[in-house]
């Protein structure tokens, strides 16, 4: 492939990596990771609510990695409550998983920026053989993509397996019990998925530019090596 086309491909990959870094940083600071509704089970059982009557006992909840908001409804109208994970909810959430999600988000941002810098360096500079060259670009893209996948897996397990929404809904609730009525992942979570796919796409762009995947050996090199061994 001509050098000019390689520069264009590297520029595109660099811009995509930089956009992913900005998107991940923006996603971390929002409370749009999970949205859902919570049912005041105790209040609904007290009045034996059914059908449309249940709407008076269904509140809302949304949260991110650092803070969120819930609106509890127990038949007397909505009452909003703001909360933060640090330090309010540390005793009731799986803290190790939650901190790991934040850590991998930080690593994703760092390596997305590193990858963007090296893509631009390869496009306009004189790349080194390993760190700045194609092998390095594959490495940064692989690390960033892996971090994005780990973030989604860990956060999904925190929400679904450890029932994070119910734990938050029942935080500081003595006489009332809340149950998750519905929940779904919101925009910030899907931004992480898009970023993971973008870094995977960057690896394909490197291959499209004419650079072999790491640890792949061509048949020609193996044939030449075998012929050389026969000579000795």
Backbone as CSV, one residue per row, in Angstrom:
resi,resn,N_x,N_y,N_z,CA_x,CA_y,CA_z,C_x,C_y,C_z
1,UNK,0.842,-1.190,0.000,0.000,0.000,0.000,0.878,1.240,0.000
2,UNK,0.532,2.263,-0.780,1.321,3.497,-0.809,1.392,4.172,0.554
3,UNK,2.484,4.903,0.769,2.704,5.543,2.062,1.609,6.554,2.384
4,UNK,1.086,7.234,1.374,0.057,8.235,1.614,-1.213,7.602,2.161
5,UNK,-1.587,6.443,1.624,-2.769,5.758,2.122,-2.564,5.245,3.547
6,UNK,-1.351,4.794,3.849,-1.059,4.356,5.223,-1.192,5.516,6.192
7,UNK,-0.730,6.688,5.800,-0.858,7.861,6.665,-2.321,8.180,6.937
8,UNK,-3.153,8.083,5.907,-4.576,8.364,6.073,-5.218,7.366,7.035
9,UNK,-4.857,6.079,6.880,-5.413,5.041,7.759,-4.972,5.265,9.203
10,UNK,-3.696,5.583,9.408,-3.210,5.838,10.755,-3.870,7.072,11.358
11,UNK,-4.109,8.094,10.547,-4.785,9.298,11.040,-6.214,8.975,11.489
12,UNK,-6.913,8.184,10.673,-8.278,7.791,11.044,-8.284,7.010,12.352
13,UNK,-7.361,6.054,12.479,-7.282,5.253,13.703,-6.929,6.121,14.901
14,UNK,-6.035,7.095,14.704,-5.662,7.986,15.795,-6.821,8.845,16.264
15,UNK,-7.589,9.366,15.326,-8.759,10.183,15.676,-9.795,9.341,16.418
16,UNK,-10.010,8.109,15.960,-10.964,7.222,16.629,-10.520,6.905,18.055
17,UNK,-9.226,6.654,18.245,-8.718,6.366,19.592,-8.882,7.565,20.507
18,UNK,-8.589,8.751,19.991,-8.734,9.962,20.795,-10.207,10.207,21.144
19,UNK,-11.102,9.964,20.192,-12.534,10.120,20.458,-13.002,9.130,21.530
20,UNK,-12.459,7.918,21.500,-12.809,6.931,22.526,-12.336,7.356,23.904
21,UNK,-11.152,7.946,23.973,-10.646,8.437,25.255,-11.564,9.518,25.818
22,UNK,-11.976,10.453,24.968,-12.882,11.515,25.418,-14.243,10.945,25.806
23,UNK,-14.758,10.000,25.011,-16.048,9.405,25.319,-16.038,8.648,26.639
24,UNK,-14.967,7.903,26.893,-14.870,7.161,28.153,-14.767,8.102,29.337
25,UNK,-13.973,9.172,29.194,-13.851,10.148,30.269,-15.194,10.810,30.574
26,UNK,-15.950,11.118,29.520,-17.273,11.710,29.725,-18.229,10.719,30.369
27,UNK,-18.131,9.437,29.976,-19.026,8.415,30.523,-18.787,8.193,32.010
28,UNK,-17.538,8.273,32.441,-17.227,8.046,33.850,-17.916,9.077,34.736
29,UNK,-18.007,10.303,34.269,-18.539,11.371,35.104,-20.049,11.502,35.107
30,UNK,-20.765,10.639,34.399,-22.219,10.743,34.348,-22.862,9.686,35.233
31,UNK,-24.170,9.830,35.426,-24.949,8.816,36.142,-25.877,8.066,35.194
32,UNK,-25.449,7.971,33.933,-26.273,7.333,32.899,-25.745,5.942,32.541
33,UNK,-25.357,5.181,33.546,-24.919,3.806,33.306,-26.090,2.826,33.402
34,UNK,-26.951,3.038,34.369,-28.104,2.162,34.564,-29.333,3.022,34.856
35,UNK,-30.436,2.694,34.207,-31.730,3.299,34.496,-32.726,2.191,34.783
36,UNK,-33.656,2.469,35.669,-34.639,1.452,35.976,-35.764,1.978,36.841
37,UNK,-36.648,1.081,37.212,-37.753,1.402,38.111,-37.717,0.443,39.287
38,UNK,-38.173,0.930,40.436,-38.166,0.129,41.663,-39.579,0.107,42.239
39,UNK,-39.986,-1.042,42.710,-41.322,-1.238,43.267,-41.244,-1.252,44.785
40,UNK,-42.090,-0.433,45.412,-42.201,-0.449,46.868,-43.052,-1.656,47.254
41,UNK,-42.372,-2.759,47.505,-43.077,-4.025,47.736,-43.925,-3.984,49.005
42,UNK,-43.402,-3.370,50.038,-44.132,-3.314,51.311,-45.421,-2.519,51.175
43,UNK,-45.338,-1.341,50.535,-46.535,-0.521,50.367,-47.570,-1.181,49.476
44,UNK,-47.123,-1.837,48.409,-48.061,-2.499,47.508,-48.771,-3.656,48.189
45,UNK,-48.066,-4.385,49.064,-48.693,-5.496,49.778,-49.672,-5.011,50.830
46,UNK,-49.387,-3.865,51.438,-50.272,-3.341,52.481,-51.660,-3.013,51.938
47,UNK,-51.729,-2.464,50.751,-53.022,-2.087,50.164,-53.471,-3.083,49.102
48,UNK,-52.659,-4.163,48.900,-52.981,-5.184,47.895,-53.185,-4.543,46.521
49,UNK,-52.223,-3.719,46.112,-52.336,-2.969,44.860,-52.132,-3.886,43.667
50,UNK,-52.947,-3.697,42.660,-52.835,-4.446,41.408,-53.145,-3.526,40.241
51,UNK,-52.688,-3.911,39.052,-52.991,-3.162,37.839,-52.440,-1.752,37.880
52,UNK,-53.308,-0.786,37.599,-52.884,0.609,37.551,-52.529,1.155,38.928
53,UNK,-53.036,0.533,39.981,-52.712,0.982,41.329,-51.228,0.823,41.641
54,UNK,-50.580,-0.125,40.954,-49.150,-0.341,41.200,-48.302,0.852,40.775
55,UNK,-48.799,1.669,39.853,-48.027,2.819,39.389,-47.720,3.795,40.519
56,UNK,-48.570,3.816,41.541,-48.338,4.704,42.681,-47.205,4.208,43.571
57,UNK,-46.750,2.982,43.329,-45.702,2.401,44.168,-44.430,2.097,43.373
58,UNK,-44.361,2.591,42.135,-43.193,2.355,41.290,-42.395,3.649,41.160
59,UNK,-41.175,3.643,41.675,-40.292,4.796,41.584,-39.243,4.600,40.509
60,UNK,-38.312,5.518,40.445,-37.265,5.490,39.434,-35.888,5.481,40.088
61,UNK,-34.921,4.962,39.352,-33.535,4.950,39.824,-32.602,5.043,38.629
62,UNK,-31.545,5.801,38.788,-30.480,5.855,37.788,-29.168,6.170,38.513
63,UNK,-28.092,5.576,38.028,-26.807,5.770,38.691,-25.672,5.477,37.732
64,UNK,-24.492,5.966,38.117,-23.270,5.739,37.356,-22.234,5.069,38.216
65,UNK,-20.993,5.481,38.073,-19.908,4.873,38.840,-19.618,5.606,40.145
66,UNK,-20.075,6.848,40.266,-19.768,7.635,41.453,-21.007,8.118,42.197
67,UNK,-22.085,8.377,41.502,-23.267,8.913,42.170,-24.511,8.557,41.362
68,UNK,-25.661,8.834,41.940,-26.911,8.541,41.271,-28.084,9.164,41.998
69,UNK,-29.265,8.795,41.589,-30.489,9.338,42.169,-31.586,8.286,42.108
70,UNK,-32.381,8.257,43.160,-33.552,7.377,43.172,-34.761,8.195,43.624
71,UNK,-35.908,7.826,43.085,-37.169,8.458,43.456,-38.069,7.362,44.000
72,UNK,-38.289,7.373,45.293,-39.105,6.341,45.931,-40.563,6.770,45.938
73,UNK,-41.426,5.818,45.617,-42.862,6.075,45.644,-43.538,4.976,46.442
74,UNK,-44.186,5.382,47.512,-44.896,4.426,48.361,-46.334,4.867,48.569
75,UNK,-46.931,5.423,47.495,-48.320,5.833,47.561,-48.540,7.272,47.962
76,UNK,-47.471,7.968,48.345,-47.606,9.353,48.807,-46.865,10.333,47.909
77,UNK,-46.606,9.945,46.665,-45.875,10.821,45.757,-44.390,10.516,45.770
78,UNK,-43.692,10.996,44.732,-42.277,10.716,44.602,-41.419,11.527,45.548
79,UNK,-40.428,10.872,46.133,-39.484,11.536,47.037,-38.070,11.236,46.539
80,UNK,-37.414,12.240,45.926,-36.068,12.014,45.370,-35.014,11.906,46.467
81,UNK,-33.975,11.130,46.174,-32.869,10.953,47.112,-31.579,10.834,46.317
82,UNK,-30.636,11.731,46.570,-29.333,11.704,45.922,-28.370,10.865,46.756
83,UNK,-27.535,10.091,46.090,-26.566,9.271,46.810,-25.257,9.225,46.039
84,UNK,-24.198,8.878,46.731,-22.879,8.704,46.124,-22.300,7.381,46.605
85,UNK,-21.526,6.739,45.742,-20.940,5.449,46.100,-19.826,5.600,47.131
86,UNK,-19.113,6.699,47.064,-17.993,6.936,47.979,-18.291,8.171,48.824
87,UNK,-18.435,8.015,50.144,-18.290,6.758,50.912,-19.617,6.132,51.322
88,UNK,-20.756,6.655,50.843,-22.063,6.253,51.372,-22.349,4.770,51.209
89,UNK,-22.128,4.222,50.006,-22.590,2.874,49.688,-21.509,1.804,49.757
90,UNK,-20.335,2.132,50.258,-19.227,1.176,50.247,-19.525,-0.091,51.049
91,UNK,-20.394,0.016,52.059,-20.664,-1.135,52.919,-21.668,-2.104,52.304
92,UNK,-22.424,-1.670,51.298,-23.478,-2.541,50.769,-23.211,-2.997,49.336
93,UNK,-22.236,-2.409,48.663,-21.946,-2.793,47.277,-20.705,-3.676,47.240
94,UNK,-20.511,-4.456,46.170,-19.240,-5.189,45.997,-18.127,-4.207,45.642
95,UNK,-17.483,-3.674,46.658,-16.542,-2.561,46.474,-15.376,-2.940,45.573
96,UNK,-14.889,-4.180,45.683,-13.727,-4.581,44.883,-14.059,-4.550,43.388
97,UNK,-15.261,-5.025,43.031,-15.665,-5.009,41.618,-15.864,-3.580,41.147
98,UNK,-16.492,-2.766,41.978,-16.782,-1.385,41.589,-15.502,-0.597,41.377
99,UNK,-14.545,-0.761,42.284,-13.263,-0.070,42.135,-12.516,-0.589,40.907
100,UNK,-12.627,-1.885,40.635,-11.975,-2.455,39.452,-12.537,-1.853,38.166
101,UNK,-13.849,-1.634,38.129,-14.462,-1.010,36.953,-13.892,0.383,36.732
102,UNK,-13.788,1.167,37.799,-13.226,2.518,37.687,-11.767,2.463,37.262
103,UNK,-11.018,1.509,37.812,-9.604,1.366,37.458,-9.435,1.032,35.984
104,UNK,-10.216,0.079,35.483,-10.101,-0.296,34.074,-10.574,0.830,33.152
105,UNK,-11.519,1.639,33.612,-11.910,2.814,32.824,-10.737,3.776,32.687
106,UNK,-10.001,3.963,33.783,-8.823,4.836,33.740,-7.761,4.274,32.812
107,UNK,-7.522,2.968,32.888,-6.539,2.331,32.004,-6.974,2.451,30.545
108,UNK,-8.274,2.301,30.287,-8.791,2.433,28.931,-8.517,3.828,28.371
109,UNK,-8.740,4.849,29.193,-8.478,6.223,28.747,-6.996,6.417,28.445
110,UNK,-6.142,5.923,29.341,-4.690,6.108,29.176,-4.201,5.455,27.897
111,UNK,-4.590,4.203,27.674,-4.079,3.486,26.501,-4.747,3.952,25.217
112,UNK,-5.969,4.490,25.313,-6.578,5.083,24.123,-5.799,6.335,23.710
113,UNK,-5.371,7.129,24.692,-4.562,8.314,24.381,-3.182,7.917,23.874
114,UNK,-2.586,6.887,24.496,-1.285,6.406,24.032,-1.387,5.899,22.600
115,UNK,-2.442,5.107,22.330,-2.634,4.610,20.979,-2.838,5.726,19.974
116,UNK,-3.619,6.755,20.358,-3.849,7.891,19.455,-2.541,8.607,19.143
117,UNK,-1.697,8.788,20.178,-0.411,9.447,19.955,0.495,8.662,19.032
118,UNK,0.550,7.357,19.224,1.429,6.532,18.400,0.901,6.379,16.974
119,UNK,-0.416,6.366,16.820,-0.976,6.350,15.467,-0.566,7.605,14.703
120,UNK,-0.667,8.748,15.368,-0.271,9.994,14.716,1.237,10.038,14.472
121,UNK,2.011,9.479,15.406,3.457,9.450,15.243,3.850,8.588,14.047
122,UNK,3.141,7.462,13.877,3.413,6.601,12.719,2.992,7.258,11.416
123,UNK,1.985,8.127,11.488,1.495,8.779,10.279,2.426,9.896,9.811
124,UNK,3.003,10.631,10.758,3.776,11.821,10.387,5.230,11.776,10.833
125,UNK,5.617,10.779,11.624,6.983,10.732,12.116,7.766,9.575,11.554
126,UNK,8.822,9.232,12.238,9.675,8.096,11.865,9.556,7.043,12.942
127,UNK,8.695,6.061,12.766,8.409,5.112,13.846,9.585,4.215,14.175
128,UNK,9.671,3.866,15.464,10.634,2.865,15.889,10.106,1.472,15.562
129,UNK,10.928,0.485,15.747,10.582,-0.863,15.302,9.491,-1.490,16.162
130,UNK,9.570,-1.317,17.511,8.650,-2.036,18.374,7.603,-1.125,18.997
131,UNK,8.031,-0.177,19.824,7.085,0.614,20.592,6.221,1.499,19.703
132,UNK,6.831,2.101,18.691,6.078,3.019,17.844,5.610,2.368,16.551
133,UNK,6.076,1.201,16.276,5.759,0.556,15.014,4.470,-0.237,15.070
134,UNK,4.211,-1.048,14.059,2.951,-1.804,13.986,2.710,-2.727,15.173
135,UNK,3.782,-3.358,15.690,3.599,-4.247,16.841,3.088,-3.474,18.045
136,UNK,3.640,-2.279,18.253,3.169,-1.436,19.343,1.734,-0.996,19.161
137,UNK,1.350,-0.672,17.935,-0.024,-0.260,17.673,-1.003,-1.389,17.948
138,UNK,-0.625,-2.599,17.554,-1.463,-3.756,17.889,-1.584,-3.908,19.407
139,UNK,-0.488,-3.691,20.103,-0.481,-3.855,21.559,-1.418,-2.864,22.237
140,UNK,-1.296,-1.571,21.861,-2.153,-0.562,22.511,-3.627,-0.822,22.195
141,UNK,-3.917,-1.182,20.968,-5.310,-1.451,20.596,-5.865,-2.664,21.344
142,UNK,-5.026,-3.703,21.491,-5.466,-4.901,22.191,-5.731,-4.613,23.669
143,UNK,-4.845,-3.864,24.315,-5.028,-3.541,25.734,-6.290,-2.714,25.939
144,UNK,-6.495,-1.699,25.090,-7.677,-0.849,25.227,-8.956,-1.654,24.994
145,UNK,-8.962,-2.516,23.982,-10.136,-3.342,23.701,-10.413,-4.306,24.857
146,UNK,-9.373,-4.898,25.420,-9.530,-5.828,26.546,-10.081,-5.114,27.773
147,UNK,-9.603,-3.893,28.029,-10.106,-3.126,29.174,-11.588,-2.815,29.007
148,UNK,-11.989,-2.451,27.793,-13.403,-2.191,27.554,-14.269,-3.419,27.800
149,UNK,-13.803,-4.578,27.365,-14.549,-5.819,27.592,-14.636,-6.147,29.079
150,UNK,-13.531,-5.959,29.804,-13.535,-6.226,31.247,-14.470,-5.286,31.986
151,UNK,-14.520,-4.029,31.558,-15.426,-3.068,32.188,-16.869,-3.534,32.045
152,UNK,-17.251,-3.938,30.852,-18.634,-4.373,30.632,-18.959,-5.641,31.403
153,UNK,-18.011,-6.582,31.441,-18.253,-7.842,32.154,-18.392,-7.600,33.652
154,UNK,-17.470,-6.830,34.218,-17.491,-6.583,35.660,-18.713,-5.779,36.075
155,UNK,-19.021,-4.724,35.312,-20.163,-3.896,35.694,-21.474,-4.660,35.506
156,UNK,-21.572,-5.470,34.468,-22.781,-6.286,34.267,-22.971,-7.269,35.413
157,UNK,-21.886,-7.888,35.859,-21.994,-8.820,36.986,-22.367,-8.090,38.267
158,UNK,-21.862,-6.875,38.428,-22.201,-6.089,39.611,-23.687,-5.752,39.635
159,UNK,-24.243,-5.420,38.479,-25.656,-5.027,38.406,-26.570,-6.240,38.447
160,UNK,-26.281,-7.249,37.637,-27.191,-8.380,37.488,-26.982,-9.464,38.540
161,UNK,-25.723,-9.836,38.772,-25.450,-10.940,39.701,-25.566,-10.482,41.153
162,UNK,-25.006,-9.316,41.463,-25.026,-8.811,42.842,-26.224,-7.910,43.128
163,UNK,-27.130,-7.748,42.170,-28.375,-6.997,42.375,-28.098,-5.605,42.946
164,UNK,-27.288,-4.868,42.225,-26.859,-3.557,42.708,-28.028,-2.587,42.846
165,UNK,-28.966,-2.618,41.917,-30.093,-1.675,41.974,-30.929,-1.886,43.231
166,UNK,-31.176,-3.133,43.599,-31.955,-3.403,44.808,-31.207,-2.973,46.059
167,UNK,-29.903,-3.170,46.080,-29.121,-2.742,47.241,-29.170,-1.232,47.405
168,UNK,-29.089,-0.519,46.280,-29.163,0.938,46.350,-30.565,1.378,46.753
169,UNK,-31.598,0.728,46.207,-32.977,1.105,46.504,-33.322,0.898,47.975
170,UNK,-32.733,-0.119,48.597,-33.023,-0.415,49.997,-32.037,0.231,50.958
171,UNK,-31.200,1.119,50.443,-30.213,1.800,51.290,-30.927,2.734,52.271
172,UNK,-30.673,2.558,53.561,-31.259,3.361,54.643,-32.786,3.292,54.647
173,UNK,-33.322,2.138,54.304,-34.765,1.921,54.359,-35.042,0.905,55.467
174,UNK,-35.706,1.361,56.518,-35.946,0.478,57.639,-37.191,-0.371,57.486
175,UNK,-38.333,0.274,57.300,-39.603,-0.449,57.305,-40.108,-0.826,55.916
176,UNK,-39.558,-0.213,54.869,-40.013,-0.502,53.505,-38.980,-1.349,52.765
177,UNK,-39.491,-2.247,51.940,-38.635,-3.099,51.119,-38.908,-2.805,49.656
178,UNK,-37.847,-2.573,48.901,-37.978,-2.250,47.487,-37.431,-3.396,46.649
179,UNK,-38.041,-3.586,45.492,-37.634,-4.632,44.565,-37.484,-4.032,43.176
180,UNK,-36.484,-4.499,42.442,-36.261,-3.992,41.091,-37.422,-4.402,40.191
181,UNK,-38.078,-3.411,39.616,-39.203,-3.675,38.713,-38.726,-3.826,37.275
182,UNK,-37.790,-2.965,36.875,-37.166,-3.057,35.549,-35.856,-2.282,35.595
183,UNK,-34.913,-2.687,34.764,-33.647,-1.977,34.670,-33.001,-2.271,33.326
184,UNK,-32.255,-1.309,32.842,-31.537,-1.484,31.584,-30.298,-0.598,31.597
185,UNK,-29.303,-0.993,30.832,-28.073,-0.206,30.739,-28.319,1.019,29.872
186,UNK,-27.759,2.139,30.304,-28.007,3.413,29.633,-26.822,3.798,28.745
187,UNK,-26.809,5.056,28.317,-25.887,5.518,27.268,-24.417,5.298,27.604
188,UNK,-24.022,5.612,28.834,-22.596,5.542,29.185,-22.054,4.119,29.079
189,UNK,-22.870,3.143,29.429,-22.444,1.750,29.317,-22.212,1.382,27.856
190,UNK,-23.106,1.828,26.974,-22.964,1.483,25.568,-21.817,2.246,24.910
191,UNK,-21.432,3.385,25.487,-20.247,4.087,24.987,-19.010,3.211,25.152
192,UNK,-18.916,2.496,26.274,-17.787,1.591,26.499,-17.781,0.479,25.460
193,UNK,-18.960,-0.045,25.136,-19.048,-1.079,24.099,-18.569,-0.547,22.756
194,UNK,-19.003,0.658,22.396,-18.580,1.262,21.130,-17.072,1.460,21.110
195,UNK,-16.506,1.915,22.231,-15.052,2.122,22.297,-14.296,0.813,22.119
196,UNK,-14.801,-0.270,22.694,-14.155,-1.570,22.520,-14.182,-1.996,21.054
197,UNK,-15.310,-1.795,20.406,-15.410,-2.141,18.991,-14.510,-1.268,18.131
198,UNK,-14.354,0.001,18.515,-13.486,0.903,17.760,-12.033,0.455,17.842
199,UNK,-11.590,0.043,19.021,-10.205,-0.415,19.158,-9.979,-1.721,18.405
200,UNK,-10.988,-2.562,18.360,-10.895,-3.763,17.529,-10.818,-3.381,16.055
201,UNK,-11.586,-2.374,15.669,-11.542,-1.878,14.296,-10.175,-1.299,13.967
202,UNK,-9.548,-0.641,14.940,-8.208,-0.085,14.714,-7.201,-1.177,14.382
203,UNK,-7.330,-2.335,15.067,-6.430,-3.454,14.762,-6.639,-3.935,13.330
204,UNK,-7.890,-3.939,12.886,-8.166,-4.333,11.499,-7.624,-3.301,10.508
205,UNK,-7.658,-2.027,10.896,-7.110,-0.989,10.027,-5.595,-1.136,9.874
206,UNK,-4.923,-1.523,10.962,-3.475,-1.751,10.888,-3.188,-2.895,9.914
207,UNK,-4.001,-3.942,10.023,-3.820,-5.071,9.097,-4.132,-4.643,7.667
208,UNK,-5.137,-3.800,7.496,-5.496,-3.329,6.170,-4.393,-2.474,5.568
209,UNK,-3.627,-1.816,6.437,-2.517,-0.990,5.962,-1.352,-1.831,5.452
210,UNK,-1.402,-3.149,5.684,-0.380,-4.028,5.129,0.564,-4.621,6.141
211,UNK,0.268,-4.483,7.453,1.146,-5.012,8.493,0.539,-6.285,9.065
212,UNK,1.343,-7.335,9.139,0.863,-8.624,9.626,0.544,-8.556,11.115
213,UNK,-0.370,-9.433,11.548,-0.663,-9.541,12.970,0.573,-10.061,13.704
214,UNK,0.758,-9.662,14.979,1.907,-10.173,15.738,1.881,-11.693,15.853
215,UNK,3.060,-12.278,15.895,3.262,-13.720,16.077,2.746,-14.545,14.903
216,UNK,2.439,-13.888,13.785,2.026,-14.635,12.599,3.215,-14.793,11.671
217,UNK,3.416,-15.996,11.166,4.543,-16.283,10.294,4.032,-16.589,8.894
218,UNK,4.652,-16.011,7.934,4.260,-16.271,6.546,4.846,-17.595,6.076
219,UNK,4.197,-18.197,5.077,4.651,-19.481,4.556,5.993,-19.337,3.848
220,UNK,6.222,-18.184,3.239,7.472,-17.988,2.516,8.670,-18.011,3.440
221,UNK,8.516,-17.371,4.606,9.638,-17.337,5.538,9.946,-18.718,6.069
222,UNK,8.872,-19.523,6.288,9.096,-20.883,6.766,9.789,-21.726,5.726
223,UNK,9.436,-21.532,4.447,10.059,-22.298,3.373,11.531,-21.946,3.243
224,UNK,11.828,-20.660,3.334,13.224,-20.223,3.215,14.059,-20.737,4.392
225,UNK,13.466,-20.720,5.584,14.186,-21.187,6.763,14.472,-22.682,6.635
226,UNK,13.469,-23.421,6.134,13.681,-24.871,5.979,14.767,-25.161,4.961
227,UNK,14.811,-24.418,3.874,15.838,-24.622,2.866,17.210,-24.307,3.431
228,UNK,17.278,-23.270,4.253,18.567,-22.905,4.856,19.043,-23.982,5.810
229,UNK,18.096,-24.609,6.559,18.479,-25.671,7.473,19.024,-26.879,6.719
230,UNK,18.454,-27.189,5.549,18.941,-28.308,4.760,20.356,-28.088,4.265
231,UNK,20.727,-26.840,4.040,22.083,-26.551,3.547,23.115,-26.845,4.614
232,UNK,22.723,-26.800,5.851,23.691,-27.075,6.899,23.465,-28.450,7.496
